Tab-separated table of C-alpha atoms and ligand atoms in Angstrom:
chain	number	residue	atom	x	y	z
Z	1	MET	CA	-22.720	-12.513	17.665
Z	2	GLN	CA	-21.259	-11.493	21.000
Z	3	ARG	CA	-19.775	-8.271	22.270
Z	4	LEU	CA	-17.830	-6.984	25.285
Z	5	LYS	CA	-19.028	-4.173	27.524
Z	6	ILE	CA	-16.271	-2.393	29.502
Z	7	GLU	CA	-16.765	0.232	32.169
Z	8	GLY	CA	-13.520	2.254	32.183
Z	9	GLY	CA	-11.850	4.262	34.877
Z	10	THR	CA	-11.052	1.433	37.341
Z	11	LYS	CA	-7.398	0.761	38.193
Z	12	LEU	CA	-6.308	-2.899	38.098
Z	13	TYR	CA	-4.909	-4.829	41.031
Z	14	GLY	CA	-4.141	-8.487	41.575
Z	15	SER	CA	-2.710	-11.416	39.642
Z	16	ILE	CA	-3.610	-12.430	36.086
Z	17	PRO	CA	-2.440	-15.710	34.455
Z	18	VAL	CA	-0.675	-16.335	31.165
Z	19	HIS	CA	-1.828	-19.476	29.269
Z	20	GLY	CA	-0.002	-21.611	26.719
Z	21	ALA	CA	1.232	-19.830	23.629
Z	22	LYS	CA	-1.151	-19.880	20.670
Z	23	ASN	CA	1.653	-19.426	18.140
Z	24	SER	CA	3.530	-22.390	19.590
Z	25	VAL	CA	0.671	-24.871	20.178
Z	26	LEU	CA	-0.612	-24.485	16.611
Z	27	PRO	CA	2.543	-25.621	14.763
Z	28	ILE	CA	3.069	-28.276	17.483
Z	29	LEU	CA	-0.371	-29.723	16.801
Z	30	ALA	CA	0.469	-29.723	13.088
Z	31	ALA	CA	3.772	-31.490	13.846
Z	32	ALA	CA	1.876	-34.304	15.614
Z	33	VAL	CA	0.968	-35.627	12.184
Z	34	LEU	CA	4.670	-36.497	11.632
Z	35	CYS	CA	4.682	-38.883	14.597
Z	36	GLU	CA	3.783	-42.532	14.561
Z	37	GLU	CA	2.800	-42.796	18.175
Z	38	GLU	CA	0.555	-40.816	20.473
Z	39	VAL	CA	1.641	-37.374	21.622
Z	40	THR	CA	0.396	-35.572	24.772
Z	41	ILE	CA	0.574	-31.764	24.670
Z	42	ARG	CA	0.090	-29.858	27.948
Z	43	ASN	CA	-0.598	-26.231	28.724
Z	44	CYS	CA	-2.749	-25.897	25.605
Z	45	PRO	CA	-4.875	-22.701	25.683
Z	46	GLY	CA	-8.620	-22.977	25.101
Z	47	LEU	CA	-8.735	-20.858	21.935
Z	48	SER	CA	-10.925	-21.044	18.865
Z	49	ASP	CA	-7.770	-21.460	16.728
Z	50	VAL	CA	-6.751	-24.465	18.754
Z	51	GLY	CA	-10.182	-26.001	18.171
Z	52	ALA	CA	-9.749	-25.345	14.451
Z	53	ALA	CA	-6.389	-27.113	14.417
Z	54	CYS	CA	-7.911	-30.104	16.273
Z	55	ARG	CA	-10.722	-30.326	13.665
Z	56	ILE	CA	-8.062	-30.441	10.941
Z	57	LEU	CA	-6.209	-33.285	12.708
Z	58	LYS	CA	-9.474	-35.264	12.991
Z	59	GLU	CA	-10.178	-34.609	9.268
Z	60	LEU	CA	-6.791	-36.152	8.473
Z	61	GLY	CA	-7.628	-39.240	10.486
Z	62	CYS	CA	-6.006	-38.562	13.824
Z	63	ARG	CA	-7.767	-39.391	17.075
Z	64	VAL	CA	-7.777	-36.214	19.221
Z	65	LYS	CA	-8.832	-35.991	22.900
Z	66	ARG	CA	-8.948	-32.879	25.048
Z	67	ASP	CA	-8.931	-32.914	28.853
Z	68	GLY	CA	-8.602	-29.396	30.298
Z	69	ASP	CA	-5.367	-27.943	28.969
Z	70	CYS	CA	-4.051	-31.342	27.784
Z	71	ILE	CA	-4.548	-32.500	24.193
Z	72	THR	CA	-3.701	-36.046	23.160
Z	73	VAL	CA	-3.254	-36.757	19.518
Z	74	ASP	CA	-2.991	-40.315	18.152
Z	75	PRO	CA	-1.694	-39.935	14.552
Z	76	LYS	CA	-1.322	-43.674	13.832
Z	77	ALA	CA	-4.299	-43.808	11.541
Z	78	VAL	CA	-3.539	-40.685	9.476
Z	79	THR	CA	-4.786	-41.304	5.946
Z	80	GLY	CA	-5.897	-37.862	4.756
Z	81	THR	CA	-3.715	-35.475	2.792
Z	82	HIS	CA	-6.236	-32.720	2.036
Z	83	VAL	CA	-7.333	-29.919	4.388
Z	84	PRO	CA	-10.745	-28.791	3.097
Z	85	ASP	CA	-11.549	-25.140	2.430
Z	86	ARG	CA	-14.197	-25.019	5.197
Z	87	LEU	CA	-11.442	-25.786	7.737
Z	88	MET	CA	-8.741	-23.565	6.155
Z	89	ARG	CA	-11.171	-20.624	6.282
Z	90	GLU	CA	-11.426	-21.026	10.076
Z	91	MET	CA	-7.634	-20.406	10.385
Z	92	ARG	CA	-5.502	-19.384	7.504
Z	93	SER	CA	-2.325	-19.990	9.533
Z	94	SER	CA	-3.002	-23.731	9.156
Z	95	VAL	CA	-0.763	-23.516	6.135
Z	96	PHE	CA	1.933	-25.279	8.211
Z	97	PHE	CA	-0.105	-28.490	7.846
Z	98	LEU	CA	1.283	-28.434	4.291
Z	99	GLY	CA	4.773	-29.278	5.577
Z	100	SER	CA	3.720	-31.786	8.202
Z	101	VAL	CA	1.219	-33.732	6.087
Z	102	ALA	CA	3.550	-33.771	3.048
Z	103	GLY	CA	6.410	-34.704	5.354
Z	104	ARG	CA	4.490	-37.728	6.590
Z	105	MET	CA	2.350	-38.768	3.596
Z	106	GLY	CA	4.420	-37.600	0.634
Z	107	GLU	CA	1.691	-35.204	-0.482
Z	108	ALA	CA	-0.613	-32.530	0.931
Z	109	SER	CA	-3.167	-30.161	-0.487
Z	110	LEU	CA	-5.136	-27.276	0.978
Z	111	SER	CA	-6.807	-24.063	-0.173
Z	112	LEU	CA	-5.669	-20.691	0.989
Z	113	PRO	CA	-8.021	-17.744	0.882
Z	114	GLY	CA	-6.236	-14.626	-0.342
Z	115	GLY	CA	-5.181	-11.987	2.109
Z	116	CYS	CA	-6.527	-11.442	5.590
Z	117	GLU	CA	-7.088	-8.504	7.888
Z	118	LEU	CA	-3.330	-7.897	8.197
Z	119	GLY	CA	-2.462	-7.926	4.520
Z	120	ALA	CA	-1.677	-10.122	1.531
Z	121	ARG	CA	-0.014	-12.911	3.569
Z	122	PRO	CA	1.786	-14.604	0.595
Z	123	ILE	CA	3.354	-18.013	1.127
Z	124	ASP	CA	6.065	-17.933	-1.553
Z	125	LEU	CA	8.831	-18.593	1.040
Z	126	HIS	CA	6.914	-21.669	2.315
Z	127	LEU	CA	6.655	-23.088	-1.147
Z	128	MET	CA	10.231	-22.288	-2.113
Z	129	GLY	CA	11.422	-24.230	0.957
Z	130	LEU	CA	9.235	-27.277	0.195
Z	131	GLU	CA	10.470	-27.333	-3.432
Z	132	ALA	CA	14.061	-27.145	-2.263
Z	133	LEU	CA	13.440	-30.293	-0.255
Z	134	GLY	CA	12.230	-32.083	-3.384
Z	135	MET	CA	8.553	-31.426	-3.464
Z	136	THR	CA	6.621	-30.515	-6.539
Z	137	VAL	CA	4.211	-27.691	-5.775
Z	138	THR	CA	1.253	-26.776	-7.931
Z	139	GLN	CA	-1.060	-23.820	-7.427
Z	140	ASP	CA	-4.456	-23.390	-8.993
Z	141	GLY	CA	-5.894	-20.131	-7.693
Z	142	GLY	CA	-5.987	-20.669	-3.907
Z	143	ASP	CA	-5.676	-24.437	-4.250
Z	144	ILE	CA	-2.156	-25.643	-3.387
Z	145	ARG	CA	-0.773	-29.212	-3.745
Z	146	ALA	CA	2.671	-30.336	-2.638
Z	147	PHE	CA	3.802	-33.863	-3.492
Z	148	SER	CA	6.841	-36.036	-3.963
Z	149	ASP	CA	6.956	-39.637	-5.180
Z	150	LYS	CA	10.060	-40.389	-3.066
Z	151	ARG	CA	11.449	-39.441	0.326
Z	152	LEU	CA	12.355	-35.807	0.604
Z	153	THR	CA	16.074	-34.891	0.633
Z	154	GLY	CA	17.787	-32.333	2.860
Z	155	ALA	CA	18.806	-29.048	1.309
Z	156	HIS	CA	20.630	-25.763	2.071
Z	157	ILE	CA	17.886	-23.111	2.201
Z	158	ARG	CA	18.268	-19.397	2.802
Z	159	LEU	CA	15.116	-17.285	3.482
Z	160	ARG	CA	15.082	-13.780	2.006
Z	161	PHE	CA	12.973	-12.831	5.053
Z	162	PRO	CA	12.843	-14.609	8.443
Z	163	SER	CA	9.201	-15.697	8.020
Z	164	VAL	CA	7.867	-17.473	11.088
Z	165	GLY	CA	5.470	-19.643	9.088
Z	166	ALA	CA	7.923	-20.500	6.345
Z	167	THR	CA	10.522	-21.520	8.976
Z	168	GLU	CA	7.924	-23.776	10.593
Z	169	ASN	CA	6.790	-25.357	7.329
Z	170	ILE	CA	10.318	-26.093	6.199
Z	171	LEU	CA	11.156	-27.535	9.636
Z	172	LEU	CA	8.155	-29.843	9.517
Z	173	ALA	CA	8.981	-31.084	6.010
Z	174	ALA	CA	12.668	-31.513	6.731
Z	175	VAL	CA	12.691	-33.509	9.985
Z	176	ARG	CA	11.910	-36.792	8.194
Z	177	ALA	CA	13.796	-35.972	4.990
Z	178	GLU	CA	16.907	-37.945	3.990
Z	179	GLY	CA	20.132	-36.116	4.889
Z	180	GLU	CA	20.879	-32.729	6.408
Z	181	THR	CA	18.938	-29.504	5.896
Z	182	ILE	CA	20.512	-26.144	6.790
Z	183	LEU	CA	18.004	-23.267	7.090
Z	184	GLU	CA	19.604	-19.806	7.077
Z	185	ASN	CA	17.939	-16.562	8.048
Z	186	ALA	CA	15.386	-18.618	9.961
Z	187	ALA	CA	12.828	-16.850	12.193
Z	188	MET	CA	14.156	-16.629	15.791
Z	189	GLU	CA	10.857	-16.205	17.568
Z	190	PRO	CA	10.732	-18.299	20.869
Z	191	GLU	CA	7.861	-20.293	19.365
Z	192	ILE	CA	10.297	-21.766	16.820
Z	193	ALA	CA	12.506	-23.013	19.626
Z	194	ASP	CA	9.442	-24.524	21.275
Z	195	LEU	CA	8.467	-26.349	18.089
Z	196	CYS	CA	12.090	-27.675	17.797
Z	197	GLY	CA	11.871	-28.798	21.419
Z	198	PHE	CA	8.718	-30.723	20.666
Z	199	LEU	CA	10.199	-32.286	17.504
Z	200	ASN	CA	13.401	-33.342	19.327
Z	201	ALA	CA	11.290	-34.850	22.168
Z	202	CYS	CA	9.765	-37.004	19.420
Z	203	GLY	CA	13.148	-38.172	18.175
Z	204	ALA	CA	13.998	-35.510	15.615
Z	205	LYS	CA	17.521	-34.141	15.367
Z	206	VAL	CA	17.256	-30.343	15.183
Z	207	ARG	CA	19.938	-27.954	16.282
Z	208	GLY	CA	19.765	-24.131	16.491
Z	209	GLY	CA	16.025	-23.699	16.993
Z	210	GLY	CA	15.495	-20.064	18.020
Z	211	SER	CA	18.647	-18.888	16.228
Z	212	SER	CA	18.981	-17.738	12.637
Z	213	VAL	CA	20.637	-21.002	11.440
Z	214	ILE	CA	18.802	-24.227	12.034
Z	215	VAL	CA	20.390	-27.547	11.162
Z	216	ILE	CA	18.171	-30.588	10.787
Z	217	GLU	CA	19.471	-34.109	10.398
Z	218	GLY	CA	16.591	-36.099	8.859
Z	219	VAL	CA	15.320	-39.206	10.631
Z	220	GLU	CA	13.070	-41.911	9.228
Z	221	HIS	CA	10.555	-42.036	12.101
Z	222	LEU	CA	9.265	-39.911	14.937
Z	223	HIS	CA	7.873	-41.549	18.042
Z	224	GLY	CA	5.413	-40.019	20.560
Z	225	CYS	CA	6.190	-37.726	23.501
Z	226	GLU	CA	4.740	-35.643	26.280
Z	227	TYR	CA	5.398	-31.925	25.908
Z	228	ARG	CA	4.487	-28.728	27.719
Z	229	VAL	CA	3.895	-25.638	25.583
Z	230	MET	CA	5.692	-22.380	26.456
Z	231	PRO	CA	3.745	-19.492	27.970
Z	232	ASP	CA	2.155	-16.932	25.557
Z	233	ARG	CA	4.469	-13.921	25.440
Z	234	ILE	CA	1.922	-11.920	23.422
Z	235	GLU	CA	-0.793	-12.524	26.043
Z	236	ALA	CA	1.716	-11.546	28.748
Z	237	ALA	CA	2.418	-8.333	26.847
Z	238	THR	CA	-1.291	-7.705	26.522
Z	239	TRP	CA	-1.857	-7.976	30.274
Z	240	LEU	CA	1.143	-5.812	31.078
Z	241	CYS	CA	-0.104	-3.121	28.708
Z	242	CYS	CA	-3.654	-3.363	30.156
Z	243	GLY	CA	-2.147	-2.654	33.537
Z	244	ALA	CA	-0.051	0.206	32.258
Z	245	CYS	CA	-3.016	1.730	30.412
Z	246	ALA	CA	-5.645	1.300	33.197
Z	247	GLY	CA	-3.250	2.171	36.072
Z	248	GLY	CA	-2.721	0.301	39.342
Z	249	GLY	CA	-0.479	-2.709	40.062
Z	250	ILE	CA	-0.782	-6.198	38.613
Z	251	PHE	CA	1.206	-9.382	38.633
Z	252	VAL	CA	1.348	-11.302	35.373
Z	253	SER	CA	1.788	-14.898	36.466
Z	254	GLY	CA	3.883	-17.010	34.093
Z	255	ALA	CA	5.312	-14.057	32.093
Z	256	ARG	CA	9.008	-14.528	31.237
Z	257	GLU	CA	11.460	-11.637	30.961
Z	258	GLU	CA	13.491	-13.337	28.238
Z	259	HIS	CA	10.453	-13.502	25.972
Z	260	LEU	CA	9.741	-9.784	26.131
Z	261	PRO	CA	12.899	-8.040	24.902
Z	262	GLY	CA	12.228	-4.450	24.102
Z	263	LEU	CA	8.733	-4.206	25.690
Z	264	LEU	CA	9.852	-4.187	29.305
Z	265	SER	CA	12.391	-1.433	28.830
Z	266	ILE	CA	9.770	0.630	26.898
Z	267	LEU	CA	7.234	0.269	29.701
Z	268	GLU	CA	9.905	1.371	32.193
Z	269	LYS	CA	10.701	4.345	30.010
Z	270	MET	CA	6.987	5.232	30.094
Z	271	GLY	CA	7.137	5.373	33.893
Z	272	CYS	CA	6.086	1.877	34.968
Z	273	ARG	CA	7.930	0.081	37.743
Z	274	LEU	CA	8.529	-3.600	36.995
Z	275	GLU	CA	9.303	-6.461	39.357
Z	276	ILE	CA	10.838	-9.446	37.617
Z	277	ARG	CA	10.290	-12.708	39.532
Z	278	PRO	CA	10.890	-16.373	38.679
Z	279	ASP	CA	7.113	-16.912	38.510
Z	280	GLY	CA	6.095	-13.826	36.601
Z	281	ILE	CA	6.355	-10.074	36.187
Z	282	GLY	CA	4.820	-7.329	38.357
Z	283	LEU	CA	3.885	-3.951	36.864
Z	284	PHE	CA	3.090	-0.766	38.844
Z	285	ALA	CA	1.753	2.028	36.664
Z	286	PRO	CA	2.305	5.754	37.205
Z	287	GLU	CA	-0.609	8.112	37.448
Z	288	ARG	CA	0.091	9.125	33.847
Z	289	LEU	CA	2.346	7.331	31.426
Z	290	LYS	CA	5.030	9.158	29.498
Z	291	ALA	CA	5.343	8.809	25.706
Z	292	CYS	CA	7.635	6.003	24.472
Z	293	GLY	CA	9.307	7.754	21.507
Z	294	ASP	CA	9.672	5.960	18.178
Z	295	ILE	CA	8.866	2.280	17.857
Z	296	VAL	CA	9.716	0.197	14.775
Z	297	THR	CA	8.349	-3.364	14.590
Z	298	SER	CA	10.789	-6.050	13.366
Z	299	PRO	CA	11.355	-9.823	13.483
Z	300	TYR	CA	12.423	-11.275	16.855
Z	301	PRO	CA	14.320	-10.142	18.911
Z	302	GLY	CA	13.078	-6.785	17.632
Z	303	PHE	CA	9.831	-5.187	18.798
Z	304	PRO	CA	7.051	-7.660	17.835
Z	305	THR	CA	4.361	-6.605	15.435
Z	306	ASP	CA	1.830	-8.507	17.610
Z	307	MET	CA	2.493	-5.999	20.472
Z	308	GLN	CA	2.192	-2.867	18.272
Z	309	ALA	CA	-1.551	-2.184	18.783
Z	310	VAL	CA	-1.638	-2.842	22.565
Z	311	LEU	CA	1.439	-0.637	23.190
Z	312	MET	CA	-0.130	2.068	20.987
Z	313	ALA	CA	-3.166	1.973	23.283
Z	314	CYS	CA	-0.829	2.918	26.167
Z	315	THR	CA	0.770	5.760	24.207
Z	316	CYS	CA	-2.665	7.225	23.375
Z	317	ALA	CA	-3.090	7.993	27.071
Z	318	ALA	CA	0.533	8.971	27.657
Z	319	GLU	CA	2.001	12.491	27.917
Z	320	GLY	CA	3.856	13.419	24.791
Z	321	GLU	CA	4.455	12.131	21.237
Z	322	SER	CA	5.036	8.600	20.139
Z	323	SER	CA	5.316	6.943	16.748
Z	324	PHE	CA	4.976	3.387	15.418
Z	325	GLU	CA	6.480	2.199	12.169
Z	326	GLU	CA	4.972	-1.182	11.062
Z	327	THR	CA	7.460	-3.084	8.923
Z	328	ILE	CA	5.954	-6.598	9.021
Z	329	PHE	CA	2.359	-6.389	7.825
Z	330	GLU	CA	1.065	-3.873	5.369
Z	331	ASN	CA	-2.349	-3.414	6.930
Z	332	ARG	CA	-1.875	-3.389	10.681
Z	333	PHE	CA	-3.219	0.037	11.674
Z	334	ARG	CA	-6.922	-0.808	11.329
Z	335	HIS	CA	-7.257	-0.186	15.108
Z	336	VAL	CA	-6.477	3.527	14.655
Z	337	PRO	CA	-9.936	4.660	13.522
Z	338	GLU	CA	-11.414	2.732	16.436
Z	339	PHE	CA	-9.006	4.342	18.927
Z	340	ARG	CA	-10.025	7.772	17.498
Z	341	LYS	CA	-13.656	7.015	18.285
Z	342	MET	CA	-12.575	6.942	21.964
Z	343	GLY	CA	-10.743	10.263	21.579
Z	344	ALA	CA	-7.235	9.234	20.606
Z	345	ASP	CA	-5.146	11.695	18.622
Z	346	ILE	CA	-3.412	9.584	15.954
Z	347	HIS	CA	-2.588	10.164	12.349
Z	348	VAL	CA	-1.142	7.627	9.895
Z	349	LYS	CA	1.248	8.434	7.079
Z	350	GLY	CA	2.155	5.407	5.033
Z	351	MET	CA	3.472	2.681	7.329
Z	352	LYS	CA	3.896	5.100	10.260
Z	353	ALA	CA	1.394	6.156	12.910
Z	354	PHE	CA	2.013	9.301	14.959
Z	355	VAL	CA	0.403	9.475	18.425
Z	356	THR	CA	-0.093	12.549	20.555
Z	357	GLY	CA	-1.155	11.494	24.019
Z	358	VAL	CA	-4.361	12.926	25.496
Z	359	SER	CA	-5.499	12.860	29.082
Z	360	ARG	CA	-9.157	11.968	28.694
Z	361	PHE	CA	-10.939	9.259	26.761
Z	362	ARG	CA	-14.629	8.503	26.382
Z	363	GLY	CA	-16.261	5.186	25.970
Z	364	ALA	CA	-17.494	4.405	22.476
Z	365	GLU	CA	-18.853	1.623	20.280
Z	366	VAL	CA	-15.909	-0.029	18.432
Z	367	ALA	CA	-15.299	-3.221	16.470
Z	368	ALA	CA	-12.288	-5.517	16.702
Z	369	THR	CA	-10.464	-5.761	13.339
Z	370	ASP	CA	-8.010	-8.508	14.218
Z	371	LEU	CA	-7.207	-10.309	17.420
Z	372	ARG	CA	-4.387	-8.080	18.721
Z	373	ALA	CA	-6.208	-4.851	17.749
Z	374	GLY	CA	-9.304	-6.151	19.542
Z	375	ALA	CA	-7.345	-6.744	22.682
Z	376	ALA	CA	-5.823	-3.194	22.335
Z	377	MET	CA	-9.297	-1.679	22.164
Z	378	VAL	CA	-10.117	-3.432	25.440
Z	379	ALA	CA	-6.896	-1.976	26.926
Z	380	LEU	CA	-7.884	1.583	25.927
Z	381	ALA	CA	-11.426	1.046	27.011
Z	382	LEU	CA	-10.183	0.285	30.565
Z	383	ARG	CA	-8.872	3.861	30.606
Z	384	ALA	CA	-11.833	5.610	28.948
Z	385	GLU	CA	-14.564	7.269	31.007
Z	386	GLY	CA	-17.918	5.586	30.665
Z	387	GLU	CA	-18.837	2.420	28.802
Z	388	THR	CA	-17.212	1.020	25.692
Z	389	THR	CA	-18.771	-1.729	23.549
Z	390	VAL	CA	-16.406	-3.929	21.509
Z	391	ARG	CA	-18.069	-5.893	18.729
Z	392	SER	CA	-16.681	-8.649	16.492
Z	393	ILE	CA	-14.987	-10.234	19.472
Z	394	GLY	CA	-14.605	-13.527	17.610
Z	395	HIS	CA	-11.264	-12.036	16.557
Z	396	ILE	CA	-10.308	-11.687	20.228
Z	397	ASP	CA	-11.384	-15.234	21.115
Z	398	ARG	CA	-8.874	-16.563	18.553
Z	399	GLY	CA	-6.022	-15.458	20.802
Z	400	TYR	CA	-7.447	-15.135	24.365
Z	401	GLU	CA	-9.273	-17.926	26.271
Z	402	SER	CA	-11.646	-15.451	27.972
Z	403	ILE	CA	-10.368	-11.918	28.002
Z	404	GLU	CA	-13.259	-10.810	30.230
Z	405	ARG	CA	-12.684	-13.656	32.741
Z	406	ASP	CA	-8.984	-12.941	33.068
Z	407	LEU	CA	-9.234	-9.139	33.235
Z	408	SER	CA	-12.038	-9.463	35.857
Z	409	LEU	CA	-9.454	-11.263	38.044
Z	410	VAL	CA	-7.619	-7.941	38.435
Z	411	GLY	CA	-10.797	-5.875	38.951
Z	412	ALA	CA	-11.731	-4.791	35.409
Z	413	LYS	CA	-15.428	-4.053	34.939
Z	414	ILE	CA	-15.892	-6.091	31.740
Z	415	ARG	CA	-18.607	-8.527	30.681
Z	416	ARG	CA	-19.601	-10.475	27.587
Z	417	GLU	CA	-23.075	-10.061	26.119
Z	418	LYS	CA	-24.942	-11.805	23.401
Z	419	GLN	CA	-25.581	-9.225	20.793
A	1	EPZ	C1	3.167	-15.530	12.488
A	1	EPZ	O1	2.451	-15.241	11.309
A	1	EPZ	C2	2.207	-15.378	13.641
A	1	EPZ	N1	1.112	-16.333	13.478
A	1	EPZ	C3	1.633	-13.944	13.604
A	1	EPZ	O2	0.763	-13.812	14.782
A	1	EPZ	C4	2.767	-12.957	13.775
A	1	EPZ	O3	2.260	-11.652	13.684
A	1	EPZ	C5	3.796	-13.216	12.676
A	1	EPZ	O4	4.226	-14.576	12.684
A	1	EPZ	C6	5.013	-12.301	12.778
A	1	EPZ	O5	5.644	-12.543	14.016
A	1	EPZ	C7	1.321	-17.612	13.895
A	1	EPZ	O6	2.347	-17.993	14.392
A	1	EPZ	C8	0.106	-18.534	13.826
A	1	EPZ	P1	5.483	-14.349	8.788
A	1	EPZ	P2	3.149	-15.606	9.881
A	1	EPZ	O7	5.479	-15.499	7.865
A	1	EPZ	O8	3.921	-16.879	10.001
A	1	EPZ	C9	5.650	-11.976	4.713
A	1	EPZ	C10	-1.113	-13.282	15.976
A	1	EPZ	O9	-1.469	-12.114	16.252
A	1	EPZ	N2	5.765	-13.261	4.057
A	1	EPZ	O10	6.639	-14.108	9.680
A	1	EPZ	O11	2.136	-15.495	8.828
A	1	EPZ	C11	4.198	-11.757	5.175
A	1	EPZ	O12	3.416	-11.221	4.166
A	1	EPZ	C12	-0.622	-13.570	14.590
A	1	EPZ	O13	-0.986	-14.210	16.754
A	1	EPZ	C13	6.077	-13.351	2.722
A	1	EPZ	O14	6.268	-12.385	2.030
A	1	EPZ	O15	4.192	-14.409	9.777
A	1	EPZ	C14	4.394	-10.719	6.292
A	1	EPZ	O16	4.464	-9.447	5.733
A	1	EPZ	C15	-0.898	-12.441	13.596
A	1	EPZ	N3	6.187	-14.633	2.129
A	1	EPZ	C16	5.761	-11.037	6.868
A	1	EPZ	O17	6.423	-11.874	5.929
A	1	EPZ	C17	5.987	-15.743	2.844
A	1	EPZ	O18	6.077	-16.860	2.270
A	1	EPZ	C18	5.715	-11.801	8.169
A	1	EPZ	O19	5.107	-13.049	7.930
A	1	EPZ	C19	5.682	-15.669	4.238
A	1	EPZ	C20	5.542	-14.406	4.830
């Protein structure tokens, strides 16, 4: 087991890079199964989740090569239709292989552990969409099988909730179906638009990716392509909040203003000065942040649930009262007890957390509970006096290539230790 040691109290200065988006490269890797020629995907982040997705591709019969941030997938010899439990346990969000494998092979099976650290994580919307396209779906406990003895047919589907994963699974199953699919109330996250960009580069005919209505005209085959993954907006938000929390002035290279609606205006309201440039975003923090008022997470373009913990870290040190209402996942306040260990004044009532800013924090021993909460603990530790130890950092490595390497670039005193 490894852990991070952070010596707080140092302001951050300098430039910190944003890598390729985890939540874009993962569905794009799954989509490679639908192609009948080699695909080259650039700007892939070096994350444990990406490694897990590559192991699934190999299990299915693809040839996968990695050279730096470039992953080449040759799906010509795909024969597998089953993702084994040992690989699903590495990354539950591999559920979108259901749509891509079934879309290519006519059937797919995988096992899904129950809930995860964020909540129940049902997939009813995924399965409803696949059935609407003509699949028969069977479930036996956590074992799920989707199959069809003929080519899928397009359908008019409306999601009761704009689920990111369900939108992706339906897209992946529909691109090679016969006829037109209209998907209403689709998720509008930028990663959806990126996935549609990849699919269209491979010869798919998808319109409206990134909007709430996506229209897919099915094609029989998808060829190969070269594609560059978008920058990771959640990583960009993490670095901006680390800079706000620790103080100083940093430049987040590769951050895009249009991917951060809501967050940038909140950071300015808290007293940060922002510099928006074509190649990234600069943030200059005040001596003491001001509270941000009431935050409610919601589907894009609302305030993202993935930014809730790291912004909360900033409010813990701010002057005044802030609140966070979590509307996406039912168990996404597990960082609160860990923040309290460092001196934060937070209380949770139902799906709402109430934060009263305090001026001083002390280092403590904390444990990451999920990847964004873990990153938020690092952000708060940068502010705390003395040393903080963050354990269970495997969670953090799922979403950040090397959080200690990147934060050290802007002067953070942070190192990784073998426990
Ligand atoms: C994706 O998860 C992201 N993961 C999550 O990022 C992100 O937090 C989430 O979207 C919301 O933006 C990846 O892209 C790999 P959802 P996903 O389906 O697809 C309910 C991170 O930190 N729901 O939009 O699982 C579900 O229970 C991760 O990088 C159903 O009820 O999110 C949840 O409450 C964490 N039925 C809500 O919708 C379904 O069939 C949002 O889920 C599907 C979802």
